[in-house]
PDB file of N, H, CA, C and O in Angstrom:
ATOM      1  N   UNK A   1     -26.048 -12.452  -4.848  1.00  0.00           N
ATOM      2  CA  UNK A   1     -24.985 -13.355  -5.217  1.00  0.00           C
ATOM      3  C   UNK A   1     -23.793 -12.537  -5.700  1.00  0.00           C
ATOM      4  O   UNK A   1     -23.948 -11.572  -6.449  1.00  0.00           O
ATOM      5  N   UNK A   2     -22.380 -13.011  -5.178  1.00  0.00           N
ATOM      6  H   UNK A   2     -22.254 -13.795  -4.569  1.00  0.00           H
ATOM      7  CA  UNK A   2     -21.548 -12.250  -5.694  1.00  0.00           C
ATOM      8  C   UNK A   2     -20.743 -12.687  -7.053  1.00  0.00           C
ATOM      9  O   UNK A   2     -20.542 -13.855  -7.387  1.00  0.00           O
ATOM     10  N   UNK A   3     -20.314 -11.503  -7.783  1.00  0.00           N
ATOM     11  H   UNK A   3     -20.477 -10.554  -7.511  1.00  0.00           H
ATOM     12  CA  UNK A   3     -20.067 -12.184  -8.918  1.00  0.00           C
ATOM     13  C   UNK A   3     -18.813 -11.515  -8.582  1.00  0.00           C
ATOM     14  O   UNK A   3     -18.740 -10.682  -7.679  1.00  0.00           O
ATOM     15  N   UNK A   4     -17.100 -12.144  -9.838  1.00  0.00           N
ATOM     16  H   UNK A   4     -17.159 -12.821 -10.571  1.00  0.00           H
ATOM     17  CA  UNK A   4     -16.006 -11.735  -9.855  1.00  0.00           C
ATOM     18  C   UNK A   4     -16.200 -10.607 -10.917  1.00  0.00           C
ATOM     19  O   UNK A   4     -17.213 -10.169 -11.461  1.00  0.00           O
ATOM     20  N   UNK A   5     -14.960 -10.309 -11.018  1.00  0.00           N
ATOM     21  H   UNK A   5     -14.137 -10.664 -10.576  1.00  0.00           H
ATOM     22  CA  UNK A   5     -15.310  -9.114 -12.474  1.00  0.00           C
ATOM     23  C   UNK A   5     -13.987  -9.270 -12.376  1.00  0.00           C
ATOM     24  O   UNK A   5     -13.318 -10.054 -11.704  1.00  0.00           O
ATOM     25  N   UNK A   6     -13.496  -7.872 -13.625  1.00  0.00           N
ATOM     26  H   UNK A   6     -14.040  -7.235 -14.171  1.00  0.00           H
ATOM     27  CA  UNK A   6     -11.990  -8.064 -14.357  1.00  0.00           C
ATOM     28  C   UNK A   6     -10.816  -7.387 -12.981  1.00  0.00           C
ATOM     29  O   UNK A   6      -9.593  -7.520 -13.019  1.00  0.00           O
ATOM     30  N   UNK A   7     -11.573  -6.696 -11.891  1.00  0.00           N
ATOM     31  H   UNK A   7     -12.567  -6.588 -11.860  1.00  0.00           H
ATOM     32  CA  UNK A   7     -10.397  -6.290 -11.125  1.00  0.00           C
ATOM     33  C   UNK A   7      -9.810  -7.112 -10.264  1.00  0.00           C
ATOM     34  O   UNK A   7     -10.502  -8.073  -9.928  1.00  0.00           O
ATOM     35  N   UNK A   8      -8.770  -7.034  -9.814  1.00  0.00           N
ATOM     36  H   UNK A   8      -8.208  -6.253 -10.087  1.00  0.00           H
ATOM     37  CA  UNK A   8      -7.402  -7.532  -9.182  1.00  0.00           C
ATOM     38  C   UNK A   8      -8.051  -8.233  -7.944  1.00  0.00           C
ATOM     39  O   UNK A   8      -7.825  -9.404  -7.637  1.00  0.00           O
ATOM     40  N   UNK A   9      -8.778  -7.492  -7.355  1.00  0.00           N
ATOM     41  H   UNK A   9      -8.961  -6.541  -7.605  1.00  0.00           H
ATOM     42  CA  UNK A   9      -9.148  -8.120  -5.722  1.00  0.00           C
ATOM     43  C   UNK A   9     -10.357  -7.528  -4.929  1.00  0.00           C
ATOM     44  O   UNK A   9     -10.359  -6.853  -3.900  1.00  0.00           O
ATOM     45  N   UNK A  10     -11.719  -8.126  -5.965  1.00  0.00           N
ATOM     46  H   UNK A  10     -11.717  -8.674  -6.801  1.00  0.00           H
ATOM     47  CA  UNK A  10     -12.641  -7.515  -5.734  1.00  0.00           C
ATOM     48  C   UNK A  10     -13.902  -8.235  -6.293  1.00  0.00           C
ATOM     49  O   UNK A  10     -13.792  -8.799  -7.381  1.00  0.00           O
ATOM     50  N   UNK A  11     -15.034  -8.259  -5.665  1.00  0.00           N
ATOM     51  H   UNK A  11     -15.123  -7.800  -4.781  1.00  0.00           H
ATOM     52  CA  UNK A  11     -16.084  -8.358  -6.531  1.00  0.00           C
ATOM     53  C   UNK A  11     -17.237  -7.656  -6.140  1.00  0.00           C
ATOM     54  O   UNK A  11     -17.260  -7.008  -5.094  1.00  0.00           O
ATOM     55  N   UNK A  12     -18.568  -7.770  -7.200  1.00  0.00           N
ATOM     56  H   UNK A  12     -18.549  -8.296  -8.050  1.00  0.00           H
ATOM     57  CA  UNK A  12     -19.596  -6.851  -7.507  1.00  0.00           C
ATOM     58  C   UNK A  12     -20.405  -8.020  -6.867  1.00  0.00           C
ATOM     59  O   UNK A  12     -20.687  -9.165  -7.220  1.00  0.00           O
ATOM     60  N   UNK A  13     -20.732  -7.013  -5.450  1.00  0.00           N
ATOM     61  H   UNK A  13     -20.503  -6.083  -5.164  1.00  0.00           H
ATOM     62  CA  UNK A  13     -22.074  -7.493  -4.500  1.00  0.00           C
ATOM     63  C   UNK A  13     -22.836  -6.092  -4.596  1.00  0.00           C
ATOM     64  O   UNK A  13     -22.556  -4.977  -5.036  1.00  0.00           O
ATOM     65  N   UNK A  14     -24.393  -6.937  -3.715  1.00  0.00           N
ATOM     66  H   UNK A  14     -24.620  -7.843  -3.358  1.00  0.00           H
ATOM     67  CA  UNK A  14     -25.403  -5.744  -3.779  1.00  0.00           C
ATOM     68  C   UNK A  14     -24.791  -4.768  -2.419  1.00  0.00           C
ATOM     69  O   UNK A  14     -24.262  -5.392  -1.499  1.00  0.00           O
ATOM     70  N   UNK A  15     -24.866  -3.476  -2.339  1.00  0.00           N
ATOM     71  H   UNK A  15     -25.296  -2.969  -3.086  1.00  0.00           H
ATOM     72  CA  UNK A  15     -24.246  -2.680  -1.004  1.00  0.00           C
ATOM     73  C   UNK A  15     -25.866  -2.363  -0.569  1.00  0.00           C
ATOM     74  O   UNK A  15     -26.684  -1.991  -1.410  1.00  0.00           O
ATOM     75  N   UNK A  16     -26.131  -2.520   0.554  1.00  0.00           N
ATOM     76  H   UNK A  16     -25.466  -2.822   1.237  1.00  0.00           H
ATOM     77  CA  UNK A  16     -27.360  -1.899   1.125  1.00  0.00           C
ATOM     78  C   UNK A  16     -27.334  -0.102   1.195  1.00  0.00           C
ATOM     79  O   UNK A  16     -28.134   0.655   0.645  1.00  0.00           O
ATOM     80  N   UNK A  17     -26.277   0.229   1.959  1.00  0.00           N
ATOM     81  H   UNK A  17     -25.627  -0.386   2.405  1.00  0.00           H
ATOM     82  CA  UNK A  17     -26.321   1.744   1.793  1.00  0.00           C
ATOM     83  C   UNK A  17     -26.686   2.362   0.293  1.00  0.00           C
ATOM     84  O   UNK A  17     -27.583   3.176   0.077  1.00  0.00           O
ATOM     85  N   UNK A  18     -25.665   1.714  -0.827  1.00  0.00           N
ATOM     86  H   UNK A  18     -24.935   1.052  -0.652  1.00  0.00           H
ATOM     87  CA  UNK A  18     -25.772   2.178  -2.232  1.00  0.00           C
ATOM     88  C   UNK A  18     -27.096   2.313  -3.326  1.00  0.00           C
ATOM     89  O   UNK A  18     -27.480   2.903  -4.336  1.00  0.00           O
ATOM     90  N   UNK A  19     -27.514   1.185  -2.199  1.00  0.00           N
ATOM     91  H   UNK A  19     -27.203   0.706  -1.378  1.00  0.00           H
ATOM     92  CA  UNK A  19     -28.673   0.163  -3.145  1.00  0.00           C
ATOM     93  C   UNK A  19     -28.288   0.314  -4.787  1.00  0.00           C
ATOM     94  O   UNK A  19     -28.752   0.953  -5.731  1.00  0.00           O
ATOM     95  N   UNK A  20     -27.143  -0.667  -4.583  1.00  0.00           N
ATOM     96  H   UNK A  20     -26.766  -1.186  -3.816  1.00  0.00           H
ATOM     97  CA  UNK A  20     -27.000  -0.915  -6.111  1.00  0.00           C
ATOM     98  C   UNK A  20     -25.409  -2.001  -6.211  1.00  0.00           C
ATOM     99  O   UNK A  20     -24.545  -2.272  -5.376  1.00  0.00           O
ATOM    100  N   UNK A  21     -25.505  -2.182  -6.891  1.00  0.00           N
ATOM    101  H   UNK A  21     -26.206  -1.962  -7.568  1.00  0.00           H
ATOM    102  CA  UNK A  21     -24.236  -3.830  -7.361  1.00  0.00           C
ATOM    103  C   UNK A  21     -23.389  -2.809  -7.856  1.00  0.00           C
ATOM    104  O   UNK A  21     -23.547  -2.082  -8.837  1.00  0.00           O
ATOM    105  N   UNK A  22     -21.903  -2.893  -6.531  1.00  0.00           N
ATOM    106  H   UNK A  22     -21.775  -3.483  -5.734  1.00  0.00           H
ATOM    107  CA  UNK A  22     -20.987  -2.082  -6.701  1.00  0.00           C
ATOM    108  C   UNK A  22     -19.670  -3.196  -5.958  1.00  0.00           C
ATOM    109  O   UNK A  22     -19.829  -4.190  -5.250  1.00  0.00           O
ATOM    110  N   UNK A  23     -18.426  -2.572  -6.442  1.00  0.00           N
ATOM    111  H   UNK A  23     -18.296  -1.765  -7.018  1.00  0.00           H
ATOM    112  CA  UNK A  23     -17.368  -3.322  -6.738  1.00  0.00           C
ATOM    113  C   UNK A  23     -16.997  -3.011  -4.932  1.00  0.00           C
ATOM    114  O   UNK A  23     -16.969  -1.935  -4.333  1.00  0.00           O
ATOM    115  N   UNK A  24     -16.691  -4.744  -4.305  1.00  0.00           N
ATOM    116  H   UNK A  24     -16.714  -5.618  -4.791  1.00  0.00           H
ATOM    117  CA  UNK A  24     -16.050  -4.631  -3.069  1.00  0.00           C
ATOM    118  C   UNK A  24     -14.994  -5.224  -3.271  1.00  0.00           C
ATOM    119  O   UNK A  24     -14.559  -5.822  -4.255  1.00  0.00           O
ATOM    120  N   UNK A  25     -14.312  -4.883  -1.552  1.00  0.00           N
ATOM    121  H   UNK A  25     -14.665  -4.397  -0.753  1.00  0.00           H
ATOM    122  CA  UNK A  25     -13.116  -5.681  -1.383  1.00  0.00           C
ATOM    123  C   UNK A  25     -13.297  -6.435  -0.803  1.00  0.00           C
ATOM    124  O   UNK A  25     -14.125  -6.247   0.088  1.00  0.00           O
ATOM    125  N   UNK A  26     -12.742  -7.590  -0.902  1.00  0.00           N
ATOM    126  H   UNK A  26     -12.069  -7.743  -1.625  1.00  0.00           H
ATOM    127  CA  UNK A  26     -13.324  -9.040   0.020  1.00  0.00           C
ATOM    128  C   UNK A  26     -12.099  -9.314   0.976  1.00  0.00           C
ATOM    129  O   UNK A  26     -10.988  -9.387   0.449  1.00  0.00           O
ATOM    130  N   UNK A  27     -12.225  -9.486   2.461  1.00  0.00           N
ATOM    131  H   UNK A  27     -13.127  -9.427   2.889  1.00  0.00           H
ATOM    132  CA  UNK A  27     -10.922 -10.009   3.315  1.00  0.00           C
ATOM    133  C   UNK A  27     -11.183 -11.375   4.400  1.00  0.00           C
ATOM    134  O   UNK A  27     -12.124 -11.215   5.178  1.00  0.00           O
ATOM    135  N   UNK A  28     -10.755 -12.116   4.458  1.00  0.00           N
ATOM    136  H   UNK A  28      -9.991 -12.245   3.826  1.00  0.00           H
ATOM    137  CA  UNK A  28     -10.777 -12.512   5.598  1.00  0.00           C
ATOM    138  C   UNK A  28     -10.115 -12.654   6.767  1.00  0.00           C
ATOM    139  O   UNK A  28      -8.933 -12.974   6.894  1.00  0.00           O
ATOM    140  N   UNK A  29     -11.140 -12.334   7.885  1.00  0.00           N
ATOM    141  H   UNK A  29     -12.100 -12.074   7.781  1.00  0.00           H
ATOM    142  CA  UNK A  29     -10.454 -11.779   8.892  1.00  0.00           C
ATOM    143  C   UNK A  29     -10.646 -12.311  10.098  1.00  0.00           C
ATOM    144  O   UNK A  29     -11.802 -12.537  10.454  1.00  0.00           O
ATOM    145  N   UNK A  30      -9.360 -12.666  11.109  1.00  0.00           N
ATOM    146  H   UNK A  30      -8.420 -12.483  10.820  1.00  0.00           H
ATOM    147  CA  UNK A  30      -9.442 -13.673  12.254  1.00  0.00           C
ATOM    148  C   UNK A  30      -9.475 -13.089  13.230  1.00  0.00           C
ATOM    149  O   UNK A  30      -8.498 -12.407  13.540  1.00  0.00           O
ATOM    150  N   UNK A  31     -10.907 -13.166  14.275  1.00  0.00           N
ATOM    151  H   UNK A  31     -11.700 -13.720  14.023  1.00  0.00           H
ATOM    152  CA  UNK A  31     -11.638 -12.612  15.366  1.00  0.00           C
ATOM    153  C   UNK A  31     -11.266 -13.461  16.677  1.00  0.00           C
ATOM    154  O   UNK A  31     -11.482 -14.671  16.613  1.00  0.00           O
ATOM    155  N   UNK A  32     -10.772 -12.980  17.757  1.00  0.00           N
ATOM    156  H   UNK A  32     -10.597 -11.997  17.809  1.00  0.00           H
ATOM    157  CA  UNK A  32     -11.000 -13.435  19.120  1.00  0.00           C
ATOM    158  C   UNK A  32     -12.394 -13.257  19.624  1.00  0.00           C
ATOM    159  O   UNK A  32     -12.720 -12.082  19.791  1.00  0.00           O
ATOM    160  N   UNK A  33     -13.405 -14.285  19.938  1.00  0.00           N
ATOM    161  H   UNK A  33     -13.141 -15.239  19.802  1.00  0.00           H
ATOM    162  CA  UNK A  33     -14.219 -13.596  20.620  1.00  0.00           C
ATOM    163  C   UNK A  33     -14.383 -13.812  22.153  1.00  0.00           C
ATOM    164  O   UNK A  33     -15.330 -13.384  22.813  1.00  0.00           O
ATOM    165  N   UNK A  34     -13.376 -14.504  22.610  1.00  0.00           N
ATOM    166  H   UNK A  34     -12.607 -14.852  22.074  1.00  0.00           H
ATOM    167  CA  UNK A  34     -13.393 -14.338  23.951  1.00  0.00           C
ATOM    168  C   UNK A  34     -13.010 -13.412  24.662  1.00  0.00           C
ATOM    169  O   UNK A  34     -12.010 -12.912  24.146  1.00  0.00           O
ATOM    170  N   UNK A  35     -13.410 -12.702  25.992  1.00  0.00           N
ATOM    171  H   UNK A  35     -14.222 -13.108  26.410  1.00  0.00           H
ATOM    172  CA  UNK A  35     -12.694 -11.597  26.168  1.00  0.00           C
ATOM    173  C   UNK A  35     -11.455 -12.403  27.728  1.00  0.00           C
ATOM    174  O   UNK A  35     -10.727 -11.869  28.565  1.00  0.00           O
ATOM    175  N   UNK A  36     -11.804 -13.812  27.418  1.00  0.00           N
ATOM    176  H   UNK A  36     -12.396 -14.245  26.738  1.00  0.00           H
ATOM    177  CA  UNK A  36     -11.197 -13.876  29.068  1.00  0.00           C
ATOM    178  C   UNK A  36      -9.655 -14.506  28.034  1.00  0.00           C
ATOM    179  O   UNK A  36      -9.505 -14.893  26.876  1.00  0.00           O
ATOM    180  N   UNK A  37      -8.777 -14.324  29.202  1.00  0.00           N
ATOM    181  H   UNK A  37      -8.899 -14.010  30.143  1.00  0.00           H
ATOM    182  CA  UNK A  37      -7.154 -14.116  28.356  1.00  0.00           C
ATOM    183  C   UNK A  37      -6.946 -15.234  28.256  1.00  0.00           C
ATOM    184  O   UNK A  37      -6.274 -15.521  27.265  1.00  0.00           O
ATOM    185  N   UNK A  38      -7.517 -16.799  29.461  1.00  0.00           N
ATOM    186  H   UNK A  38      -8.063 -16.566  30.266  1.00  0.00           H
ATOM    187  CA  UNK A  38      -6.957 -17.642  29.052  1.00  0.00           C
ATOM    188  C   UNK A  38      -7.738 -18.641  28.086  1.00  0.00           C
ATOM    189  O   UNK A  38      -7.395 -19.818  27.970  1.00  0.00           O
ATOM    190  N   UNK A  39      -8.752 -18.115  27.442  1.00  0.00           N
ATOM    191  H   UNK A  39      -9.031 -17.159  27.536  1.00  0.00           H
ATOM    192  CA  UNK A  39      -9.528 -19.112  26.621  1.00  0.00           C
ATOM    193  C   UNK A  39      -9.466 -18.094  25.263  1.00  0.00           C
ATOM    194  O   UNK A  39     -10.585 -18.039  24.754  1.00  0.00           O
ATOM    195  N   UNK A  40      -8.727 -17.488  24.729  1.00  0.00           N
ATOM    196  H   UNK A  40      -7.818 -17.533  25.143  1.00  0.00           H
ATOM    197  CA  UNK A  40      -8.409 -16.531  24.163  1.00  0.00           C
ATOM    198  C   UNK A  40      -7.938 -16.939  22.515  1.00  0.00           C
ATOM    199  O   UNK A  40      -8.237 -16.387  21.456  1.00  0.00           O
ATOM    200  N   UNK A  41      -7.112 -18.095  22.786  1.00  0.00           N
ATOM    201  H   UNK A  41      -6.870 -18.544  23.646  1.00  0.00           H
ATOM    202  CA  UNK A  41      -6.625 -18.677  21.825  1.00  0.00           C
ATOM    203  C   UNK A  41      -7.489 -19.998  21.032  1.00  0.00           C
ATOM    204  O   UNK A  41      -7.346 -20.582  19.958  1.00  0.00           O
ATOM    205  N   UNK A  42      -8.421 -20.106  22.152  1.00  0.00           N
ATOM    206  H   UNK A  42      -8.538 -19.631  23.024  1.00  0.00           H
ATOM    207  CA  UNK A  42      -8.791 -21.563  21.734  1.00  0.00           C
ATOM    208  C   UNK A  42     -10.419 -20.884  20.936  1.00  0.00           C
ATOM    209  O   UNK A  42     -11.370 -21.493  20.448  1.00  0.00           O
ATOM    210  N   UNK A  43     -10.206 -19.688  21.067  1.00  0.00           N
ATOM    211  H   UNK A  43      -9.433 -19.192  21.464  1.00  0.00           H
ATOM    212  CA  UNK A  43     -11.960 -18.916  20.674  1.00  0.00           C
ATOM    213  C   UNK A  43     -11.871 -17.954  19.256  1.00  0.00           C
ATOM    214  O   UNK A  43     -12.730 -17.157  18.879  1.00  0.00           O
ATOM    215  N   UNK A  44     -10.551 -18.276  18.577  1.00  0.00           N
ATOM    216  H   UNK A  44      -9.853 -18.924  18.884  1.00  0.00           H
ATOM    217  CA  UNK A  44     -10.275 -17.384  17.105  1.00  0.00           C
ATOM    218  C   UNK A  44     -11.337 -17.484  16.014  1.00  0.00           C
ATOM    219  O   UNK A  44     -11.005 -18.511  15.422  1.00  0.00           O
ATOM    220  N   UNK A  45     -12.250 -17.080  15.508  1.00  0.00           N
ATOM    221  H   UNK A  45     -12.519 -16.246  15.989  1.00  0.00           H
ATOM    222  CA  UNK A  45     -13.276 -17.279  14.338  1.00  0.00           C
ATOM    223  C   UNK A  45     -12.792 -17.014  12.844  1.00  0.00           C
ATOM    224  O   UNK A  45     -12.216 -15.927  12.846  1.00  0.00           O
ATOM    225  N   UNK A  46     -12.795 -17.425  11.908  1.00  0.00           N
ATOM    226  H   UNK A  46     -13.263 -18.309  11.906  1.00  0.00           H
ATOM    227  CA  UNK A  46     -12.674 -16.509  10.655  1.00  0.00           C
ATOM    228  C   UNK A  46     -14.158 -16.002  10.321  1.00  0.00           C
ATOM    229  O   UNK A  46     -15.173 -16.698  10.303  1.00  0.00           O
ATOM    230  N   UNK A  47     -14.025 -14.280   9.995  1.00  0.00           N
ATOM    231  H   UNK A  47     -13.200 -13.714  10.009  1.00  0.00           H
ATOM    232  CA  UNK A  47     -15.221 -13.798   9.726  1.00  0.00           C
ATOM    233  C   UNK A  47     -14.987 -12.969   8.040  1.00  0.00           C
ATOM    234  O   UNK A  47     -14.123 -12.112   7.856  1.00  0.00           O
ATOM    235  N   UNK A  48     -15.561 -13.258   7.396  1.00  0.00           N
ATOM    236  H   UNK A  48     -16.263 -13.954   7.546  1.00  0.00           H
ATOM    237  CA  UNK A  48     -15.595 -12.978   5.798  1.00  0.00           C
ATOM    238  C   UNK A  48     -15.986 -10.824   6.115  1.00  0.00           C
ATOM    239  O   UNK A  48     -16.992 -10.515   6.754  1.00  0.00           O
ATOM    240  N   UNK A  49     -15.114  -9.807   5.603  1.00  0.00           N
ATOM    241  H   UNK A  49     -14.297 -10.059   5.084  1.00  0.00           H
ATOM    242  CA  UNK A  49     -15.198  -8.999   5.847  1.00  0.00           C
ATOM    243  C   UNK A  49     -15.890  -8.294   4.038  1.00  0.00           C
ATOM    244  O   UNK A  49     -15.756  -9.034   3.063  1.00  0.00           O
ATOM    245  N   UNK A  50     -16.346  -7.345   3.917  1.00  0.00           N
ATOM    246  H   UNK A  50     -16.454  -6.744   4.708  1.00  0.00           H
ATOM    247  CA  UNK A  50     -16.884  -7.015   2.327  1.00  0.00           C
ATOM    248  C   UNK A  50     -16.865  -5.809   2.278  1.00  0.00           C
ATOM    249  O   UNK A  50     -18.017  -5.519   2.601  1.00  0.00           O
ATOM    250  N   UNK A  51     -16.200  -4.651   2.045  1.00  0.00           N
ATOM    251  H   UNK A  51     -15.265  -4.887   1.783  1.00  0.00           H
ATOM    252  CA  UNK A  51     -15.844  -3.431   1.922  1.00  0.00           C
ATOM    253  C   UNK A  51     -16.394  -2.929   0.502  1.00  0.00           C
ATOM    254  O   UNK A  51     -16.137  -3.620  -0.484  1.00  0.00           O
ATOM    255  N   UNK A  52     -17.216  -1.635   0.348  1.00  0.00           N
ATOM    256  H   UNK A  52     -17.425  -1.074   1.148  1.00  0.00           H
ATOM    257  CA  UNK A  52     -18.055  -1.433  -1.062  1.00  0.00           C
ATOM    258  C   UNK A  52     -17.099   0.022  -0.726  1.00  0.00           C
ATOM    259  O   UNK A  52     -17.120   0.836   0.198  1.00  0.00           O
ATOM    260  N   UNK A  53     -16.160  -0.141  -2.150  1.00  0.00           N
ATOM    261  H   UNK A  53     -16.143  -0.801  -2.901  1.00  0.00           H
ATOM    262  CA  UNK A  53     -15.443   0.393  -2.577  1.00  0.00           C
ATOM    263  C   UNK A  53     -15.908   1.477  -3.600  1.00  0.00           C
ATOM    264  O   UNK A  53     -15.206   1.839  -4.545  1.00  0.00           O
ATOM    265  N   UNK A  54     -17.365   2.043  -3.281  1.00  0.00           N
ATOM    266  H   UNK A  54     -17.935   1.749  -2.513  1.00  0.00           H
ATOM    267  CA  UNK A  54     -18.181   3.523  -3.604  1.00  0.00           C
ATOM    268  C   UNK A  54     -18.130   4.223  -2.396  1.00  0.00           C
ATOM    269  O   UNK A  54     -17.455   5.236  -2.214  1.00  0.00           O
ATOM    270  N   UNK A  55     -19.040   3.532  -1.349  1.00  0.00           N
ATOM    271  H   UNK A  55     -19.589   2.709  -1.497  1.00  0.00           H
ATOM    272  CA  UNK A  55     -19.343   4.392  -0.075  1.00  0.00           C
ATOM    273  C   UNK A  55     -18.577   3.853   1.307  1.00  0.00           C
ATOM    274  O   UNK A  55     -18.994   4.080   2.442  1.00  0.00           O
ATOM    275  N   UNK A  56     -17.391   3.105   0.990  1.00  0.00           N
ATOM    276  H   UNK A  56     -17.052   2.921   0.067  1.00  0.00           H
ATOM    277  CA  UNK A  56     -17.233   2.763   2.110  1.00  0.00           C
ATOM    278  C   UNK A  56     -17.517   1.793   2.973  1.00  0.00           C
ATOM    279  O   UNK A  56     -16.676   1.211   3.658  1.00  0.00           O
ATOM    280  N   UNK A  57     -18.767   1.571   2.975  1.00  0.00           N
ATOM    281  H   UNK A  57     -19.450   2.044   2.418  1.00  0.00           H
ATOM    282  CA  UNK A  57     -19.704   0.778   3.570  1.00  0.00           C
ATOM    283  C   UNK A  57     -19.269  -0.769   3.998  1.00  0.00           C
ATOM    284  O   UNK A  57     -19.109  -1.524   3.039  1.00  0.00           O
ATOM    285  N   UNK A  58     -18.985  -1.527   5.774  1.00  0.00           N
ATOM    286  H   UNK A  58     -19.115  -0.914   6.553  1.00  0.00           H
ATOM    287  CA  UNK A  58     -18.263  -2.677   5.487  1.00  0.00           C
ATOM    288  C   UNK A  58     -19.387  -3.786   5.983  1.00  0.00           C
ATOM    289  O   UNK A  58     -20.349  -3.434   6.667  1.00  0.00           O
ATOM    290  N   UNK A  59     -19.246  -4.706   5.711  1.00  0.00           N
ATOM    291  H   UNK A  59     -18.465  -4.991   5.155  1.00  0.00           H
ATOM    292  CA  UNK A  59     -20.251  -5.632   5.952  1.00  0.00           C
ATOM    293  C   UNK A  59     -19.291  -6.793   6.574  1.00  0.00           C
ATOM    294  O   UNK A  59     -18.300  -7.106   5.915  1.00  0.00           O
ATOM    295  N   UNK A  60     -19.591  -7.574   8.058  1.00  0.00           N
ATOM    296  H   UNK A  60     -20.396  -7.320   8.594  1.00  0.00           H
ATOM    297  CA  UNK A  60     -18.596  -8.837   8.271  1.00  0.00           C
ATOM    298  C   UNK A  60     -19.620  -9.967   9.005  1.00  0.00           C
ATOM    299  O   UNK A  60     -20.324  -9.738   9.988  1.00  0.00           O
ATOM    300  N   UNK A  61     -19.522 -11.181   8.309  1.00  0.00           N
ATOM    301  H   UNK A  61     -18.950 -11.367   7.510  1.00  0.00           H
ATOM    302  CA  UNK A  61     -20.296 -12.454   8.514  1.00  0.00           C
ATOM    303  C   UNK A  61     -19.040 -13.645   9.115  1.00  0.00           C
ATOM    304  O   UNK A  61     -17.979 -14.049   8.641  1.00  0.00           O
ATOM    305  N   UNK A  62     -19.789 -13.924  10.370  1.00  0.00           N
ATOM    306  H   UNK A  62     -20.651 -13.595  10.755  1.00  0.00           H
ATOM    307  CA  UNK A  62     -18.908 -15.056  10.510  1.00  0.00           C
ATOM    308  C   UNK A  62     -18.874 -16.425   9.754  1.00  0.00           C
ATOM    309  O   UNK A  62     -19.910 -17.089   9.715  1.00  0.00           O
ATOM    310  N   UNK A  63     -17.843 -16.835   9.209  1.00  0.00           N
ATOM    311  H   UNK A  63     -17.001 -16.295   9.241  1.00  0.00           H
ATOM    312  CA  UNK A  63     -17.751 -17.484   8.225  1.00  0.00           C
ATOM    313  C   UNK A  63     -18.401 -19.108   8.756  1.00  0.00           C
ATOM    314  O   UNK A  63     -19.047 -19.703   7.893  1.00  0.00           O
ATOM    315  N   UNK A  64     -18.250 -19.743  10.008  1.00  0.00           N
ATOM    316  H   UNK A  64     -17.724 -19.260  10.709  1.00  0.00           H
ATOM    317  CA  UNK A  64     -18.993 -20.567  10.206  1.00  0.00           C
ATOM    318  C   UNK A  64     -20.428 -20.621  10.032  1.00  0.00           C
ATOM    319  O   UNK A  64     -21.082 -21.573   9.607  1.00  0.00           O
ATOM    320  N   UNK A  65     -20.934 -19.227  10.498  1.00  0.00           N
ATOM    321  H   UNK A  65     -20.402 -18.454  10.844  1.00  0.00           H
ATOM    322  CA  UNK A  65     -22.273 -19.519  10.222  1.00  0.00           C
ATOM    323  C   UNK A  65     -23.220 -19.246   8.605  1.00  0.00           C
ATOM    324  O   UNK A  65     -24.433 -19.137   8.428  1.00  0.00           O
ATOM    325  N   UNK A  66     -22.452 -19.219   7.947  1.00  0.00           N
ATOM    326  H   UNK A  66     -21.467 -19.308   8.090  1.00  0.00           H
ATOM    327  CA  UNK A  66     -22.226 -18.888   6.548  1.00  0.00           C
ATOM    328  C   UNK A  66     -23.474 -20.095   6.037  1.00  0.00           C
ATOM    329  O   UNK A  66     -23.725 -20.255   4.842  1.00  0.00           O
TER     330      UNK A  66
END
């Protein structure tokens, strides 16, 4: 479960690489997943992106299937 904490634009999830509850960056981010050009627009996803701001490490879930 993620919790907020006192920084600006971030919260403390578990990181699998870290194995340990370290401070990410949270984005969300809008995916094409079609590759054909004319169904392109109608196929945009939002996918929740989670960046662990120790190792780097990014994690991205599509937010529908959430």
């Amino acid at each position: 479960m993620a919790t907020t904490d006192n920084s600006f634009n971030g919260m403390t999830e578990r990181c699998d690489e870290c194995e340990l509850n370290t401070l990410h960056e949270i984005t969300v981010q809008i995916r094409t997943e079609s590759l054909e050009h004319e169904n392109a627009q109608f196929s945009r996803e939002p996918y929740r992106v989670a960046e662990c701001q120790r190792c780097g490490h990014r994690t991205s879930q599509r937010m529908n299937n959430a």
